[in-house]
C-alpha positions as a Python dict, from the first residue, in 0.01 Angstrom:
ca = {
    (1, 'X'): (0, 0, 0),
    (2, 'X'): (81, 206, -278),
    (3, 'X'): (448, 175, -216),
    (4, 'X'): (440, -200, -213),
    (5, 'X'): (277, -212, -567),
    (6, 'X'): (557, 34, -680),
    (7, 'X'): (827, -197, -550),
    (8, 'X'): (691, -486, -725),
    (9, 'X'): (661, -306, -1035),
    (10, 'X'): (1033, -206, -995),
    (11, 'X'): (1159, -537, -961),
    (12, 'X'): (1037, -676, -1293),
    (13, 'X'): (1300, -739, -1571),
    (14, 'X'): (1360, -449, -1784),
    (15, 'X'): (1220, -626, -2095),
    (16, 'X'): (902, -699, -1942),
    (17, 'X'): (853, -357, -1812),
    (18, 'X'): (892, -194, -2180),
    (19, 'X'): (650, -434, -2310),
    (20, 'X'): (403, -447, -2046),
    (21, 'X'): (423, -80, -1958),
    (22, 'X'): (175, 84, -2187),
    (23, 'X'): (-68, -231, -2137),
    (24, 'X'): (-19, -241, -1749),
    (25, 'X'): (0, 123, -1676),
    (26, 'X'): (-358, 226, -1725),
    (27, 'X'): (-467, -81, -1525),
    (28, 'X'): (-220, -10, -1215),
    (29, 'X'): (-329, 385, -1244),
    (30, 'X'): (-687, 229, -1205),
    (31, 'X'): (-606, -3, -951),
    (32, 'X'): (-386, 260, -718),
    (33, 'X'): (-706, 515, -761),
    (34, 'X'): (-941, 235, -626),
    (35, 'X'): (-726, 159, -348),
    (36, 'X'): (-700, 507, -268),
    (37, 'X'): (-1068, 577, -265),
    (38, 'X'): (-1133, 272, -28),
    (39, 'X'): (-856, 371, 215),
    (40, 'X'): (-1023, 720, 236),
    (41, 'X'): (-1360, 612, 254),
    (42, 'X'): (-1258, 379, 561),
    (43, 'X'): (-1090, 682, 735),
    (44, 'X'): (-1416, 904, 677),
    (45, 'X'): (-1655, 611, 823),
    (46, 'X'): (-1441, 583, 1120),
    (47, 'X'): (-1503, 982, 1188),
    (48, 'X'): (-1861, 965, 1173),
    (49, 'X'): (-2031, 932, 1557),
    (50, 'X'): (-2379, 770, 1495),
    (51, 'X'): (-2659, 917, 1655),
    (52, 'X'): (-2839, 716, 1943),
    (53, 'X'): (-3175, 514, 1849),
    (54, 'X'): (-3491, 670, 1947),
    (55, 'X'): (-3695, 447, 2225),
    (56, 'X'): (-4009, 296, 2121),
    (57, 'X'): (-4282, 466, 2279),
    (58, 'X'): (-4503, 144, 2431),
    (59, 'X'): (-4752, 392, 2576),
    (60, 'X'): (-5014, 268, 2332),
    (61, 'X'): (-4955, -83, 2488),
    (62, 'X'): (-4985, 38, 2826),
    (63, 'X'): (-4606, 54, 2867),
    (64, 'X'): (-4558, -336, 2822),
    (65, 'X'): (-4288, -427, 2568),
    (66, 'X'): (-4463, -604, 2287),
    (67, 'X'): (-4187, -768, 2066),
    (68, 'X'): (-4390, -704, 1740),
    (69, 'X'): (-4594, -388, 1739),
    (70, 'X'): (-4709, -433, 1387),
    (71, 'X'): (-5084, -516, 1264),
    (72, 'X'): (-5263, -442, 1611),
    (73, 'X'): (-5594, -305, 1614),
    (74, 'X'): (-5558, -79, 1885),
    (75, 'X'): (-5918, -44, 1962),
    (76, 'X'): (-5941, -397, 2078),
    (77, 'X'): (-5690, -392, 2330),
    (78, 'X'): (-5780, -526, 2674),
    (79, 'X'): (-5558, -552, 2995),
    (80, 'X'): (-5566, -761, 3279),
    (81, 'X'): (-5313, -793, 3579),
    (82, 'X'): (-5261, -998, 3876),
    (83, 'X'): (-4988, -1130, 4084),
    (84, 'X'): (-4712, -969, 3901),
    (85, 'X'): (-4842, -1083, 3556),
    (86, 'X'): (-4998, -888, 3292),
    (87, 'X'): (-5223, -1016, 3016),
    (88, 'X'): (-5322, -825, 2695),
    (89, 'X'): (-5583, -931, 2462),
    (90, 'X'): (-5588, -784, 2109),
    (91, 'X'): (-5687, -832, 1752),
    (92, 'X'): (-5368, -894, 1546),
    (93, 'X'): (-5370, -915, 1179),
    (94, 'X'): (-5744, -979, 1193),
    (95, 'X'): (-5671, -1267, 1452),
    (96, 'X'): (-5707, -1335, 1809),
    (97, 'X'): (-5389, -1247, 2002),
    (98, 'X'): (-5305, -1292, 2366),
    (99, 'X'): (-4970, -1175, 2522),
    (100, 'X'): (-4844, -1233, 2891),
    (101, 'X'): (-4601, -1009, 3042),
    (102, 'X'): (-4390, -962, 3363),
    (103, 'X'): (-4610, -665, 3535),
    (104, 'X'): (-4276, -539, 3699),
    (105, 'X'): (-4047, -533, 3393),
    (106, 'X'): (-4300, -483, 3150),
    (107, 'X'): (-4121, -749, 2929),
    (108, 'X'): (-4301, -976, 2718),
    (109, 'X'): (-4291, -1370, 2833),
    (110, 'X'): (-4468, -1513, 2577),
    (111, 'X'): (-4754, -1483, 2318),
    (112, 'X'): (-5036, -1696, 2172),
    (113, 'X'): (-5233, -1621, 1835),
    (114, 'X'): (-5539, -1789, 1671),
    (115, 'X'): (-5485, -1960, 1343),
    (116, 'X'): (-5787, -1806, 1197),
    (117, 'X'): (-5988, -1494, 1201),
    (118, 'X'): (-6332, -1636, 1256),
    (119, 'X'): (-6319, -1537, 1621),
    (120, 'X'): (-6232, -1153, 1587),
    (121, 'X'): (-6570, -1013, 1474),
    (122, 'X'): (-6654, -902, 1868),
    (123, 'X'): (-6510, -687, 2135),
    (124, 'X'): (-6385, -878, 2444),
    (125, 'X'): (-6297, -789, 2796),
    (126, 'X'): (-6123, -1032, 3040),
    (127, 'X'): (-6363, -1228, 3271),
    (128, 'X'): (-6050, -1264, 3521),
    (129, 'X'): (-5757, -1414, 3577),
    (130, 'X'): (-5660, -1710, 3347),
    (131, 'X'): (-5676, -2074, 3476),
    (132, 'X'): (-5351, -2250, 3460),
    (133, 'X'): (-5399, -2617, 3373),
    (134, 'X'): (-5037, -2757, 3322),
    (135, 'X'): (-4806, -2583, 3093),
    (136, 'X'): (-5158, -2431, 2934),
    (137, 'X'): (-5363, -2140, 3007),
    (138, 'X'): (-5764, -2122, 2984),
    (139, 'X'): (-5891, -1786, 2934),
    (140, 'X'): (-6245, -1658, 2973),
    (141, 'X'): (-6326, -1339, 2756),
    (142, 'X'): (-6664, -1173, 2778),
    (143, 'X'): (-6806, -1098, 2429),
    (144, 'X'): (-7184, -1005, 2521),
    (145, 'X'): (-7393, -968, 2802),
    (146, 'X'): (-7399, -1321, 3001),
    (147, 'X'): (-7197, -1456, 2713),
    (148, 'X'): (-6845, -1595, 2749),
    (149, 'X'): (-6580, -1735, 2521),
    (150, 'X'): (-6306, -1967, 2639),
    (151, 'X'): (-5966, -1983, 2474),
    (152, 'X'): (-5707, -2265, 2550),
    (153, 'X'): (-5358, -2114, 2518),
    (154, 'X'): (-5126, -2381, 2435),
    (155, 'X'): (-4789, -2336, 2302),
    (156, 'X'): (-4815, -2041, 2064),
    (157, 'X'): (-5176, -2106, 1947),
    (158, 'X'): (-5496, -1947, 2090),
    (159, 'X'): (-5777, -2212, 2041),
    (160, 'X'): (-6121, -2110, 2055),
    (161, 'X'): (-6370, -2352, 2279),
    (162, 'X'): (-6742, -2320, 2264),
    (163, 'X'): (-6927, -2033, 2380),
    (164, 'X'): (-7085, -2060, 2746),
    (165, 'X'): (-7369, -1858, 2913),
    (166, 'X'): (-7392, -1762, 3248),
    (167, 'X'): (-7625, -1517, 3427),
    (168, 'X'): (-7508, -1187, 3583),
    (169, 'X'): (-7337, -1249, 3924),
    (170, 'X'): (-7268, -1622, 3847),
    (171, 'X'): (-6977, -1569, 3599),
    (172, 'X'): (-6705, -1610, 3842),
    (173, 'X'): (-6818, -1953, 3899),
    (174, 'X'): (-6647, -2093, 3610),
    (175, 'X'): (-6362, -2348, 3674),
    (176, 'X'): (-6139, -2536, 3473),
    (177, 'X'): (-5941, -2883, 3600),
    (178, 'X'): (-5731, -3129, 3423),
    (179, 'X'): (-5870, -3490, 3411),
    (180, 'X'): (-5598, -3689, 3290),
    (181, 'X'): (-5487, -3564, 2960),
    (182, 'X'): (-5819, -3366, 2925),
    (183, 'X'): (-5952, -3032, 3032),
    (184, 'X'): (-6275, -2965, 3178),
    (185, 'X'): (-6444, -2636, 3155),
    (186, 'X'): (-6722, -2629, 3404),
    (187, 'X'): (-7005, -2419, 3568),
    (188, 'X'): (-7179, -2561, 3853),
    (189, 'X'): (-7510, -2393, 3782),
    (190, 'X'): (-7556, -2411, 3413),
    (191, 'X'): (-7569, -2696, 3145),
    (192, 'X'): (-7305, -2738, 2879),
    (193, 'X'): (-7022, -2838, 3058),
    (194, 'X'): (-6746, -2974, 2856),
    (195, 'X'): (-6445, -3218, 2857),
    (196, 'X'): (-6200, -3125, 2595),
    (197, 'X'): (-5861, -3274, 2471),
    (198, 'X'): (-5528, -3122, 2514),
    (199, 'X'): (-5564, -2986, 2157),
    (200, 'X'): (-5904, -2838, 2234),
    (201, 'X'): (-6117, -3100, 2074),
    (202, 'X'): (-6433, -3171, 2241),
    (203, 'X'): (-6433, -3516, 2402),
    (204, 'X'): (-6742, -3544, 2657),
    (205, 'X'): (-7027, -3304, 2648),
    (206, 'X'): (-7296, -3233, 2890),
    (207, 'X'): (-7060, -3320, 3183),
    (208, 'X'): (-7165, -3339, 3539),
    (209, 'X'): (-6924, -3459, 3798),
    (210, 'X'): (-6894, -3555, 4165),
    (211, 'X'): (-6609, -3605, 4422),
    (212, 'X'): (-6600, -3890, 4653),
    (213, 'X'): (-6549, -3755, 5001),
    (214, 'X'): (-6425, -4087, 5120),
    (215, 'X'): (-6149, -4126, 4876),
    (216, 'X'): (-5928, -3969, 4577),
    (217, 'X'): (-6202, -4079, 4323),
    (218, 'X'): (-6395, -3824, 4107),
    (219, 'X'): (-6674, -3952, 3904),
    (220, 'X'): (-6772, -3784, 3572),
    (221, 'X'): (-7083, -3832, 3360),
    (222, 'X'): (-7183, -3711, 2990),
    (223, 'X'): (-7225, -3797, 2634),
    (224, 'X'): (-6968, -3915, 2418),
    (225, 'X'): (-7061, -3981, 2045),
    (226, 'X'): (-7435, -3931, 2158),
    (227, 'X'): (-7347, -4211, 2395),
    (228, 'X'): (-7409, -4244, 2780),
    (229, 'X'): (-7043, -4218, 2924),
    (230, 'X'): (-6930, -4245, 3282),
    (231, 'X'): (-6567, -4223, 3394),
    (232, 'X'): (-6414, -4291, 3712),
    (233, 'X'): (-6089, -4092, 3794),
    (234, 'X'): (-5828, -4147, 4075),
    (235, 'X'): (-5595, -3852, 4153),
    (236, 'X'): (-5678, -3714, 3826),
    (237, 'X'): (-5612, -3990, 3599),
    (238, 'X'): (-5878, -4209, 3442),
    (239, 'X'): (-5887, -4547, 3601),
    (240, 'X'): (-6232, -4693, 3438),
    (241, 'X'): (-6484, -4586, 3196),
    (242, 'X'): (-6814, -4703, 3058),
    (243, 'X'): (-6977, -4607, 2739),
    (244, 'X'): (-7332, -4710, 2619),
    (245, 'X'): (-7355, -4962, 2301),
    (246, 'X'): (-7642, -4748, 2140),
    (247, 'X'): (-7698, -4373, 2087),
    (248, 'X'): (-7894, -4239, 2365),
    (249, 'X'): (-8228, -4058, 2274),
    (250, 'X'): (-8220, -3743, 2471),
    (251, 'X'): (-8586, -3647, 2365),
    (252, 'X'): (-8786, -3827, 2601),
    (253, 'X'): (-9145, -3833, 2755),
    (254, 'X'): (-9216, -3826, 3127),
    (255, 'X'): (-9509, -3996, 3238),
    (256, 'X'): (-9702, -3734, 3479),
    (257, 'X'): (-9982, -3955, 3543),
    (258, 'X'): (-10349, -3928, 3436),
    (259, 'X'): (-10266, -3986, 3081),
    (260, 'X'): (-10053, -3662, 3074),
    (261, 'X'): (-9689, -3686, 2932),
    (262, 'X'): (-9420, -3405, 2940),
    (263, 'X'): (-9173, -3393, 2646),
    (264, 'X'): (-8840, -3320, 2774),
    (265, 'X'): (-8457, -3277, 2631),
    (266, 'X'): (-8199, -3459, 2834),
    (267, 'X'): (-7956, -3170, 2924),
    (268, 'X'): (-7720, -3365, 3140),
    (269, 'X'): (-7708, -3666, 3371),
    (270, 'X'): (-7659, -3522, 3706),
    (271, 'X'): (-7577, -3719, 4025),
    (272, 'X'): (-7462, -3721, 4365),
    (273, 'X'): (-7222, -3918, 4566),
    (274, 'X'): (-7484, -4033, 4798),
    (275, 'X'): (-7771, -4056, 4556),
    (276, 'X'): (-7706, -4147, 4203),
    (277, 'X'): (-7429, -4353, 4245),
    (278, 'X'): (-7393, -4714, 4401),
    (279, 'X'): (-7067, -4903, 4435),
    (280, 'X'): (-7090, -5262, 4415),
    (281, 'X'): (-6845, -5535, 4441),
    (282, 'X'): (-6841, -5564, 4054),
    (283, 'X'): (-6850, -5209, 3952),
    (284, 'X'): (-7115, -4913, 3956),
    (285, 'X'): (-7482, -4856, 3941),
    (286, 'X'): (-7518, -4517, 3790),
    (287, 'X'): (-7889, -4367, 3823),
    (288, 'X'): (-7850, -3982, 3742),
    (289, 'X'): (-8134, -3723, 3784),
    (290, 'X'): (-8219, -3548, 3453),
    (291, 'X'): (-8495, -3315, 3562),
    (292, 'X'): (-8559, -3149, 3878),
    (293, 'X'): (-8926, -3109, 3992),
    (294, 'X'): (-9144, -3035, 4317),
    (295, 'X'): (-9169, -3414, 4327),
    (296, 'X'): (-8805, -3474, 4332),
    (297, 'X'): (-8538, -3536, 4062),
    (298, 'X'): (-8679, -3763, 3762),
    (299, 'X'): (-8472, -4060, 3705),
    (300, 'X'): (-8540, -4207, 3368),
    (301, 'X'): (-8284, -4510, 3355),
    (302, 'X'): (-8018, -4670, 3558),
    (303, 'X'): (-7694, -4792, 3412),
    (304, 'X'): (-7525, -5083, 3538),
    (305, 'X'): (-7142, -5042, 3480),
    (306, 'X'): (-6999, -5384, 3500),
    (307, 'X'): (-6685, -5535, 3338),
    (308, 'X'): (-6623, -5232, 3106),
    (309, 'X'): (-6980, -5253, 2962),
    (310, 'X'): (-7275, -5035, 3050),
    (311, 'X'): (-7629, -5221, 3071),
    (312, 'X'): (-7922, -4942, 3085),
    (313, 'X'): (-8254, -5025, 3253),
    (314, 'X'): (-8555, -4804, 3209),
    (315, 'X'): (-8714, -4688, 3548),
    (316, 'X'): (-8890, -4368, 3516),
    (317, 'X'): (-8948, -4266, 3843),
    (318, 'X'): (-8892, -3965, 4087),
    (319, 'X'): (-8759, -4153, 4359),
    (320, 'X'): (-8521, -4444, 4359),
    (321, 'X'): (-8381, -4651, 4646),
    (322, 'X'): (-8120, -4893, 4545),
    (323, 'X'): (-7885, -5105, 4774),
    (324, 'X'): (-7638, -5387, 4743),
    (325, 'X'): (-7799, -5730, 4777),
    (326, 'X'): (-7740, -6093, 4787),
    (327, 'X'): (-7477, -6245, 4588),
    (328, 'X'): (-7370, -5941, 4405),
    (329, 'X'): (-7741, -5855, 4309),
    (330, 'X'): (-7898, -5503, 4359),
    (331, 'X'): (-8229, -5453, 4551),
    (332, 'X'): (-8436, -5147, 4365),
    (333, 'X'): (-8715, -4994, 4558),
    (334, 'X'): (-8725, -5277, 4832),
    (335, 'X'): (-8913, -5491, 4578),
    (336, 'X'): (-8703, -5572, 4264),
    (337, 'X'): (-8363, -5755, 4249),
    (338, 'X'): (-8129, -5741, 3956),
    (339, 'X'): (-7822, -5922, 3854),
    (340, 'X'): (-7481, -5729, 3809),
    (341, 'X'): (-7591, -5718, 3402),
    (342, 'X'): (-7920, -5565, 3503),
    (343, 'X'): (-8154, -5858, 3434),
    (344, 'X'): (-8463, -5860, 3664),
    (345, 'X'): (-8387, -6164, 3896),
    (346, 'X'): (-8727, -6161, 4114),
    (347, 'X'): (-9015, -5915, 4227),
    (348, 'X'): (-9217, -5901, 4514),
    (349, 'X'): (-9473, -5679, 4660),
    (350, 'X'): (-9325, -5362, 4805),
    (351, 'X'): (-9242, -5353, 5148),
    (352, 'X'): (-9038, -5180, 5410),
    (353, 'X'): (-8784, -5458, 5444),
    (354, 'X'): (-8911, -5576, 5785),
    (355, 'X'): (-8938, -5240, 5930),
    (356, 'X'): (-9148, -5282, 6287),
    (357, 'X'): (-9365, -5050, 6479),
    (358, 'X'): (-9298, -5181, 6782),
    (359, 'X'): (-8938, -5266, 6705),
    (360, 'X'): (-8624, -5066, 6582),
    (361, 'X'): (-8449, -5245, 6329),
    (362, 'X'): (-8089, -5156, 6329),
    (363, 'X'): (-7940, -5419, 6074),
    (364, 'X'): (-8092, -5580, 5747),
    (365, 'X'): (-7843, -5831, 5592),
    (366, 'X'): (-7970, -6019, 5271),
    (367, 'X'): (-7916, -6418, 5354),
    (368, 'X'): (-8098, -6503, 4978),
    (369, 'X'): (-8269, -6266, 4730),
    (370, 'X'): (-8576, -6278, 4946),
    (371, 'X'): (-8473, -6328, 5308),
    (372, 'X'): (-8296, -6087, 5548),
    (373, 'X'): (-8128, -6131, 5869),
    (374, 'X'): (-8262, -5852, 6111),
    (375, 'X'): (-8115, -5719, 6431),
    (376, 'X'): (-8384, -5527, 6640),
    (377, 'X'): (-8443, -5367, 7000),
    (378, 'X'): (-8731, -5215, 7156),
    (379, 'X'): (-8839, -4857, 7059),
    (380, 'X'): (-8840, -4555, 7286),
    (381, 'X'): (-9165, -4652, 7469),
    (382, 'X'): (-8962, -4871, 7683),
    (383, 'X'): (-8687, -4823, 7937),
    (384, 'X'): (-8493, -5155, 7876),
    (385, 'X'): (-8482, -5388, 7578),
    (386, 'X'): (-8263, -5690, 7446),
    (387, 'X'): (-8113, -5747, 7109),
    (388, 'X'): (-8316, -5979, 6900),
    (389, 'X'): (-8217, -6142, 6569),
    (390, 'X'): (-8474, -6307, 6331),
    (391, 'X'): (-8486, -6431, 5963),
    (392, 'X'): (-8750, -6233, 5767),
    (393, 'X'): (-8919, -6359, 5442),
    (394, 'X'): (-8992, -6072, 5213),
    (395, 'X'): (-9236, -6228, 5008),
    (396, 'X'): (-9453, -6354, 5290),
    (397, 'X'): (-9370, -6086, 5538),
    (398, 'X'): (-9321, -6332, 5810),
    (399, 'X'): (-9049, -6404, 6061),
    (400, 'X'): (-8908, -6770, 5983),
    (401, 'X'): (-8704, -6768, 6346),
    (402, 'X'): (-8630, -6552, 6629),
    (403, 'X'): (-8363, -6558, 6882),
    (404, 'X'): (-8210, -6310, 7146),
    (405, 'X'): (-7864, -6221, 7211),
    (406, 'X'): (-7855, -6320, 7571),
    (407, 'X'): (-7504, -6232, 7627),
    (408, 'X'): (-7583, -5861, 7598),
    (409, 'X'): (-7842, -5867, 7827),
    (410, 'X'): (-8096, -5598, 7917),
    (411, 'X'): (-7979, -5255, 7775),
    (412, 'X'): (-8124, -4911, 7800),
    (413, 'X'): (-8336, -4834, 7507),
    (414, 'X'): (-8159, -4531, 7443),
    (415, 'X'): (-7832, -4694, 7381),
    (416, 'X'): (-7623, -4685, 7032),
    (417, 'X'): (-7676, -5030, 6878),
    (418, 'X'): (-7419, -5140, 6616),
    (419, 'X'): (-7403, -5470, 6419),
    (420, 'X'): (-7116, -5586, 6209),
    (421, 'X'): (-7094, -5891, 5987),
    (422, 'X'): (-6729, -5998, 6018),
    (423, 'X'): (-6741, -6289, 5779),
    (424, 'X'): (-6963, -6539, 5585),
    (425, 'X'): (-6892, -6894, 5529),
    (426, 'X'): (-7207, -7018, 5368),
    (427, 'X'): (-7482, -7015, 5613),
    (428, 'X'): (-7266, -6962, 5912),
    (429, 'X'): (-7198, -6590, 5993),
    (430, 'X'): (-6937, -6450, 6235),
    (431, 'X'): (-7084, -6159, 6389),
    (432, 'X'): (-7032, -5864, 6637),
    (433, 'X'): (-7281, -5657, 6809),
    (434, 'X'): (-7195, -5357, 7048),
    (435, 'X'): (-7425, -5149, 7277),
    (436, 'X'): (-7304, -4827, 7406),
    (437, 'X'): (-7509, -4652, 7688),
    (438, 'X'): (-7591, -4288, 7675),
    (439, 'X'): (-7316, -4257, 7953),
    (440, 'X'): (-7060, -4446, 7756),
    (441, 'X'): (-7055, -4779, 7893),
    (442, 'X'): (-7013, -5052, 7612),
    (443, 'X'): (-7094, -5406, 7578),
    (444, 'X'): (-6985, -5649, 7290),
    (445, 'X'): (-7066, -5959, 7181),
    (446, 'X'): (-6899, -6198, 6913),
    (447, 'X'): (-7047, -6514, 6809),
    (448, 'X'): (-7119, -6726, 6501),
    (449, 'X'): (-7491, -6748, 6370),
    (450, 'X'): (-7662, -7013, 6167),
    (451, 'X'): (-7868, -6823, 5920),
    (452, 'X'): (-8093, -7127, 5874),
    (453, 'X'): (-8166, -7236, 6236),
    (454, 'X'): (-8088, -6929, 6430),
    (455, 'X'): (-7826, -7100, 6641),
    (456, 'X'): (-7601, -6898, 6818),
    (457, 'X'): (-7252, -7016, 6935),
    (458, 'X'): (-7062, -6714, 7123),
    (459, 'X'): (-6685, -6657, 7075),
}
């Protein structure tokens, strides 16, 4: 480098060298000195052997390689591991923090942090393994005796959900399920179940749900914006939903009789698949139990869910028997007929729908609002019986006509009797009756029945 600069100077014209010599000599000397210093400095650096980095001691984090070790309140650290995955909870920067780690390599997989410090004023411990819902997790932390705080872990955020109570020994019954884009945090033995959006926003409160054992349907009830809500899900996706038009007053009075009333707050709209829900040709009748008692579950209202609308009907009873009836109507308590919109069509005296002390009725099919077609056989006091059909008037409680199914002949009274209505064309019904003896022998009769006259035409 220095020799190159000297050669350049020597090649300058002689006059230029003389004129510029004094001026540039000092600059040249300075430049040469600077270059010499830089060259020596590089050589010196090449001769230095760097000392090895001291590995970070992760023992205070249980040996897990936390990516950012600054800002933790070490007294709040809680650990949980299961199935090769480890979880750490802590307060970091005065905010709730969760980390997920590979339990074998100890490397951090991901982390979540709360957006505010409002949830950091208590000590917590893991209730159990977090629930995985899609690409999210819900983690329950025990924050006090019989009090638990769920967190929704989504992307990089730890979203605080509503605290839940559970008595000692029942805390492990918490469950989390996806319903469409929503998340249900549920406990089967306590009220206060909530359906959240994927962002952790409460959508439905006081949720009750029931699986349909005969299909892939699931039914949910609750309150949405203080209105009664009922939803039908199929394979986890919302298929239908119904919401009441008016705010539902959850402070009710229950008539206990003798002029006494009990004030009660409706905590949930509980129901079962076989009781509390009736499928119809136009929708559903939803009649939830709101309070259990020695007399049975108290039912305050029925809700007719039809065409996207919900029609409430007050009933106020401890027992409710409803069934599909004539022309899309619903029969309640064997005496009141309602339209698909919940309007009373007709009411008659309470009766047993034509049950007979002497005869066993094995089929009751309405042919009008007040008439039923009954199929009967003798009870066990006889050895043999015949199958009889009649038309029964529920208002007068009289049989209008009666006819035997002669094609079946005499049957052992302990046989199994089954009747099916295969089709209806106004007053002409196509029917099938089968009788299976205790020994397994079967007799079947197919026929057309005129429901006005009782005439039978065998097929």
